[in-house]
Tab-separated table of C-alpha atoms in Angstrom:
chain	number	residue	atom	x	y	z
A	1	UNK	CA	-39.308	-10.657	9.706
A	2	UNK	CA	-38.753	-8.088	6.634
A	3	UNK	CA	-35.614	-7.528	4.988
A	4	UNK	CA	-34.744	-4.641	6.154
A	5	UNK	CA	-35.179	-6.110	9.934
A	6	UNK	CA	-33.124	-8.983	9.015
A	7	UNK	CA	-30.370	-7.687	6.766
A	8	UNK	CA	-28.030	-11.113	7.144
A	9	UNK	CA	-30.616	-12.801	5.444
A	10	UNK	CA	-28.836	-15.166	2.937
A	11	UNK	CA	-25.664	-14.717	3.484
A	12	UNK	CA	-23.582	-16.982	4.496
A	13	UNK	CA	-20.386	-14.712	5.564
A	14	UNK	CA	-20.151	-12.303	7.274
A	15	UNK	CA	-17.317	-9.666	8.513
A	16	UNK	CA	-17.203	-7.267	11.156
A	17	UNK	CA	-15.176	-4.736	12.457
A	18	UNK	CA	-14.572	-2.519	14.997
A	19	UNK	CA	-13.241	0.874	13.957
A	20	UNK	CA	-12.182	1.837	17.365
A	21	UNK	CA	-12.266	6.009	16.625
A	22	UNK	CA	-14.278	5.478	12.812
A	23	UNK	CA	-17.115	8.770	12.281
A	24	UNK	CA	-19.891	7.958	12.629
A	25	UNK	CA	-21.227	11.597	11.591
A	26	UNK	CA	-20.046	13.544	8.128
A	27	UNK	CA	-16.027	13.671	6.777
A	28	UNK	CA	-14.440	14.996	4.138
A	29	UNK	CA	-13.521	11.318	1.325
A	30	UNK	CA	-11.265	13.461	0.444
A	31	UNK	CA	-9.569	12.602	3.931
A	32	UNK	CA	-10.998	8.868	5.065
A	33	UNK	CA	-7.509	8.278	7.444
A	34	UNK	CA	-8.009	12.098	8.848
A	35	UNK	CA	-11.127	13.173	8.916
A	36	UNK	CA	-12.593	9.780	8.634
A	37	UNK	CA	-11.676	8.438	10.874
A	38	UNK	CA	-8.798	5.674	9.800
A	39	UNK	CA	-12.543	5.414	7.853
A	40	UNK	CA	-10.731	4.397	4.199
A	41	UNK	CA	-9.602	0.703	6.316
A	42	UNK	CA	-13.187	0.745	6.811
A	43	UNK	CA	-13.690	0.818	3.103
A	44	UNK	CA	-10.204	-1.528	2.076
A	45	UNK	CA	-12.259	-3.878	4.623
A	46	UNK	CA	-16.145	-4.287	3.307
A	47	UNK	CA	-14.187	-3.837	-0.264
A	48	UNK	CA	-11.766	-6.613	0.040
A	49	UNK	CA	-15.264	-8.499	2.554
A	50	UNK	CA	-17.513	-8.472	-0.446
A	51	UNK	CA	-15.629	-7.987	-3.901
A	52	UNK	CA	-13.730	-10.525	-6.691
A	53	UNK	CA	-12.283	-9.847	-10.141
A	54	UNK	CA	-14.978	-8.840	-12.549
A	55	UNK	CA	-17.996	-9.990	-9.627
A	56	UNK	CA	-19.443	-10.035	-6.773
A	57	UNK	CA	-19.816	-12.459	-3.496
A	58	UNK	CA	-23.405	-12.282	-3.047
A	59	UNK	CA	-22.900	-14.791	-0.542
A	60	UNK	CA	-21.294	-12.377	1.923
A	61	UNK	CA	-21.352	-10.040	3.610
A	62	UNK	CA	-19.531	-7.426	6.168
A	63	UNK	CA	-20.464	-5.273	8.940
A	64	UNK	CA	-18.495	-1.590	9.909
A	65	UNK	CA	-19.045	-1.459	13.466
A	66	UNK	CA	-18.078	2.097	13.903
A	67	UNK	CA	-16.495	3.957	17.716
A	68	UNK	CA	-16.271	6.796	16.575
A	69	UNK	CA	-16.951	10.328	17.604
A	70	UNK	CA	-20.482	12.184	17.154
A	71	UNK	CA	-22.965	9.840	17.939
A	72	UNK	CA	-21.234	6.325	17.988
A	73	UNK	CA	-21.954	3.399	18.147
A	74	UNK	CA	-23.068	2.731	14.719
A	75	UNK	CA	-23.301	-0.319	12.391
A	76	UNK	CA	-23.638	-0.005	8.460
A	77	UNK	CA	-24.520	-3.995	6.580
A	78	UNK	CA	-23.497	-4.306	2.892
A	79	UNK	CA	-25.560	-7.609	1.654
A	80	UNK	CA	-23.359	-8.657	-1.400
A	81	UNK	CA	-26.234	-9.740	-3.323
A	82	UNK	CA	-28.556	-6.698	-3.045
A	83	UNK	CA	-25.816	-3.603	-3.073
A	84	UNK	CA	-25.266	-1.752	-5.875
A	85	UNK	CA	-23.722	1.577	-7.673
A	86	UNK	CA	-20.662	0.315	-5.292
A	87	UNK	CA	-17.178	0.296	-6.334
A	88	UNK	CA	-13.813	-1.600	-4.843
A	89	UNK	CA	-12.211	1.739	-4.424
A	90	UNK	CA	-12.160	3.335	-0.928
A	91	UNK	CA	-14.090	7.000	-2.323
A	92	UNK	CA	-16.547	5.573	-3.201
A	93	UNK	CA	-17.413	2.933	-0.282
A	94	UNK	CA	-16.875	5.789	1.843
A	95	UNK	CA	-19.292	8.351	0.232
A	96	UNK	CA	-22.113	5.606	0.602
A	97	UNK	CA	-21.332	4.967	4.351
A	98	UNK	CA	-22.028	8.463	4.755
A	99	UNK	CA	-25.074	9.401	2.733
A	100	UNK	CA	-26.056	6.163	5.305
A	101	UNK	CA	-24.817	7.628	8.838
A	102	UNK	CA	-27.596	10.420	8.260
A	103	UNK	CA	-30.391	8.259	8.661
A	104	UNK	CA	-30.556	8.371	12.765
A	105	UNK	CA	-32.874	4.990	13.695
A	106	UNK	CA	-32.151	2.633	16.135
A	107	UNK	CA	-32.774	-0.249	13.501
A	108	UNK	CA	-31.581	-1.002	10.546
A	109	UNK	CA	-32.574	1.051	7.588
A	110	UNK	CA	-31.820	-0.212	3.685
A	111	UNK	CA	-30.257	3.668	3.204
A	112	UNK	CA	-29.151	2.351	-0.713
A	113	UNK	CA	-29.602	-0.894	-2.917
A	114	UNK	CA	-28.320	-3.246	-0.571
A	115	UNK	CA	-26.395	-0.924	2.390
A	116	UNK	CA	-29.061	-0.840	5.618
A	117	UNK	CA	-27.656	1.067	8.873
A	118	UNK	CA	-28.528	1.545	13.042
A	119	UNK	CA	-27.461	2.003	16.267
A	120	UNK	CA	-26.356	-0.828	16.672
A	121	UNK	CA	-23.327	-2.064	19.415
A	122	UNK	CA	-21.144	-4.870	18.321
A	123	UNK	CA	-22.961	-6.570	21.278
A	124	UNK	CA	-25.800	-6.052	19.808
A	125	UNK	CA	-25.547	-7.941	16.699
A	126	UNK	CA	-23.632	-10.870	17.862
A	127	UNK	CA	-27.023	-11.289	20.160
A	128	UNK	CA	-28.913	-11.239	16.756
A	129	UNK	CA	-27.083	-13.635	14.501
A	130	UNK	CA	-27.647	-16.865	16.945
A	131	UNK	CA	-27.895	-19.049	13.468
A	132	UNK	CA	-24.181	-17.939	13.214
A	133	UNK	CA	-20.789	-19.600	13.934
A	134	UNK	CA	-18.895	-16.250	15.814
A	135	UNK	CA	-15.507	-16.566	15.020
A	136	UNK	CA	-13.279	-13.746	16.902
A	137	UNK	CA	-9.476	-13.511	14.795
A	138	UNK	CA	-6.558	-12.228	16.925
A	139	UNK	CA	-3.189	-14.237	16.380
A	140	UNK	CA	-3.066	-16.402	18.911
A	141	UNK	CA	-6.030	-18.446	17.795
A	142	UNK	CA	-5.444	-21.513	16.693
A	143	UNK	CA	-4.332	-21.860	13.144
A	144	UNK	CA	-7.522	-21.696	11.013
A	145	UNK	CA	-6.374	-24.651	8.102
A	146	UNK	CA	-6.821	-26.743	11.215
A	147	UNK	CA	-10.782	-24.780	11.878
A	148	UNK	CA	-13.838	-27.709	10.885
A	149	UNK	CA	-16.576	-25.850	9.096
A	150	UNK	CA	-19.688	-27.775	8.169
A	151	UNK	CA	-20.854	-27.789	3.712
A	152	UNK	CA	-23.931	-25.120	4.787
A	153	UNK	CA	-22.780	-23.638	8.306
A	154	UNK	CA	-22.998	-20.455	8.260
A	155	UNK	CA	-20.161	-18.313	9.575
A	156	UNK	CA	-19.163	-15.310	11.010
A	157	UNK	CA	-15.771	-13.093	11.421
A	158	UNK	CA	-15.715	-10.690	13.866
A	159	UNK	CA	-12.086	-8.256	14.084
A	160	UNK	CA	-10.088	-5.633	15.489
A	161	UNK	CA	-8.535	-2.960	13.622
A	162	UNK	CA	-5.988	-1.221	13.727
A	163	UNK	CA	-5.941	0.178	17.183
A	164	UNK	CA	-7.126	-3.510	18.114
A	165	UNK	CA	-10.528	-4.453	20.366
A	166	UNK	CA	-10.783	-2.947	23.582
A	167	UNK	CA	-10.410	-4.946	26.859
A	168	UNK	CA	-14.622	-4.748	27.153
A	169	UNK	CA	-16.070	-5.401	23.649
A	170	UNK	CA	-13.514	-8.334	23.775
A	171	UNK	CA	-14.627	-9.716	26.643
A	172	UNK	CA	-18.404	-9.255	25.159
A	173	UNK	CA	-17.799	-10.527	22.396
A	174	UNK	CA	-15.819	-14.361	23.180
A	175	UNK	CA	-18.774	-14.912	25.818
A	176	UNK	CA	-20.488	-15.637	21.431
A	177	UNK	CA	-18.030	-16.948	20.122
A	178	UNK	CA	-16.747	-20.443	18.802
A	179	UNK	CA	-13.319	-20.653	18.922
A	180	UNK	CA	-10.376	-17.992	18.675
A	181	UNK	CA	-8.546	-17.763	14.927
A	182	UNK	CA	-5.532	-17.042	13.719
A	183	UNK	CA	-5.319	-16.537	9.976
A	184	UNK	CA	-1.281	-15.892	10.999
A	185	UNK	CA	1.457	-15.995	13.578
A	186	UNK	CA	1.738	-11.612	12.421
A	187	UNK	CA	0.000	-8.796	13.104
A	188	UNK	CA	-1.704	-8.563	9.185
A	189	UNK	CA	-4.578	-5.664	8.162
A	190	UNK	CA	-8.076	-6.579	8.231
A	191	UNK	CA	-9.284	-7.284	4.561
A	192	UNK	CA	-5.446	-8.860	3.973
A	193	UNK	CA	-6.990	-11.088	6.943
A	194	UNK	CA	-10.262	-10.830	4.688
A	195	UNK	CA	-8.606	-12.423	1.443
A	196	UNK	CA	-6.733	-14.919	3.197
A	197	UNK	CA	-10.290	-15.953	5.696
A	198	UNK	CA	-12.218	-15.840	1.358
A	199	UNK	CA	-8.920	-18.391	0.286
A	200	UNK	CA	-9.536	-20.329	3.007
A	201	UNK	CA	-13.570	-20.989	2.318
A	202	UNK	CA	-13.105	-21.541	-1.311
A	203	UNK	CA	-10.781	-24.257	-1.235
A	204	UNK	CA	-12.581	-26.122	1.554
A	205	UNK	CA	-15.937	-25.878	-0.911
A	206	UNK	CA	-13.872	-26.528	-4.310
A	207	UNK	CA	-12.530	-29.817	-2.114
A	208	UNK	CA	-16.296	-30.914	-1.110
A	209	UNK	CA	-17.284	-30.331	-4.839
A	210	UNK	CA	-14.716	-32.683	-5.825
A	211	UNK	CA	-15.352	-35.801	-3.211
A	212	UNK	CA	-18.976	-35.179	-4.669
A	213	UNK	CA	-17.635	-35.690	-8.282
């Protein structure tokens, strides 16, 4: 399998957001909330999934499943170990997404280094992630601090945007997940959830390394 047909290759952490109204066509970089169907949320989500201070998480990736007009669904995947020319600001991320959306193929296509797009639904994407443990974020889920994750386990975390996840899509997700988890009893923004998940996994890895020492 080549890297375009399997763009999750070498990823250990993957974050997926459902963009209920996120544009699948052209949009104004100066008006991401309105013309982009809250593309600003997608961009912040991707940035928090990948960037750290003065660096990037090379084993992490982010997928935005875009369900807005004019051609849903469209999915954008960003691979932290391969992406180039991306900075954490919303406008930069949005520009690369807009470029990717010009490609209309059914299968994954790399449109910029580390940025892939395909006309795939969340169900199709999750079906391709057979070697990942899939978790769904919801306020009433199991506390993430009670979660047991193996040292070599590859994980996917799925969540909704400001509108949540629709019933039909949620039903499909629930058929494939290992569990429903929560990072807070409050309804947080998606990018905030990503930061908390990274923090949990970073601490888990650090504690394992201390034990090995």
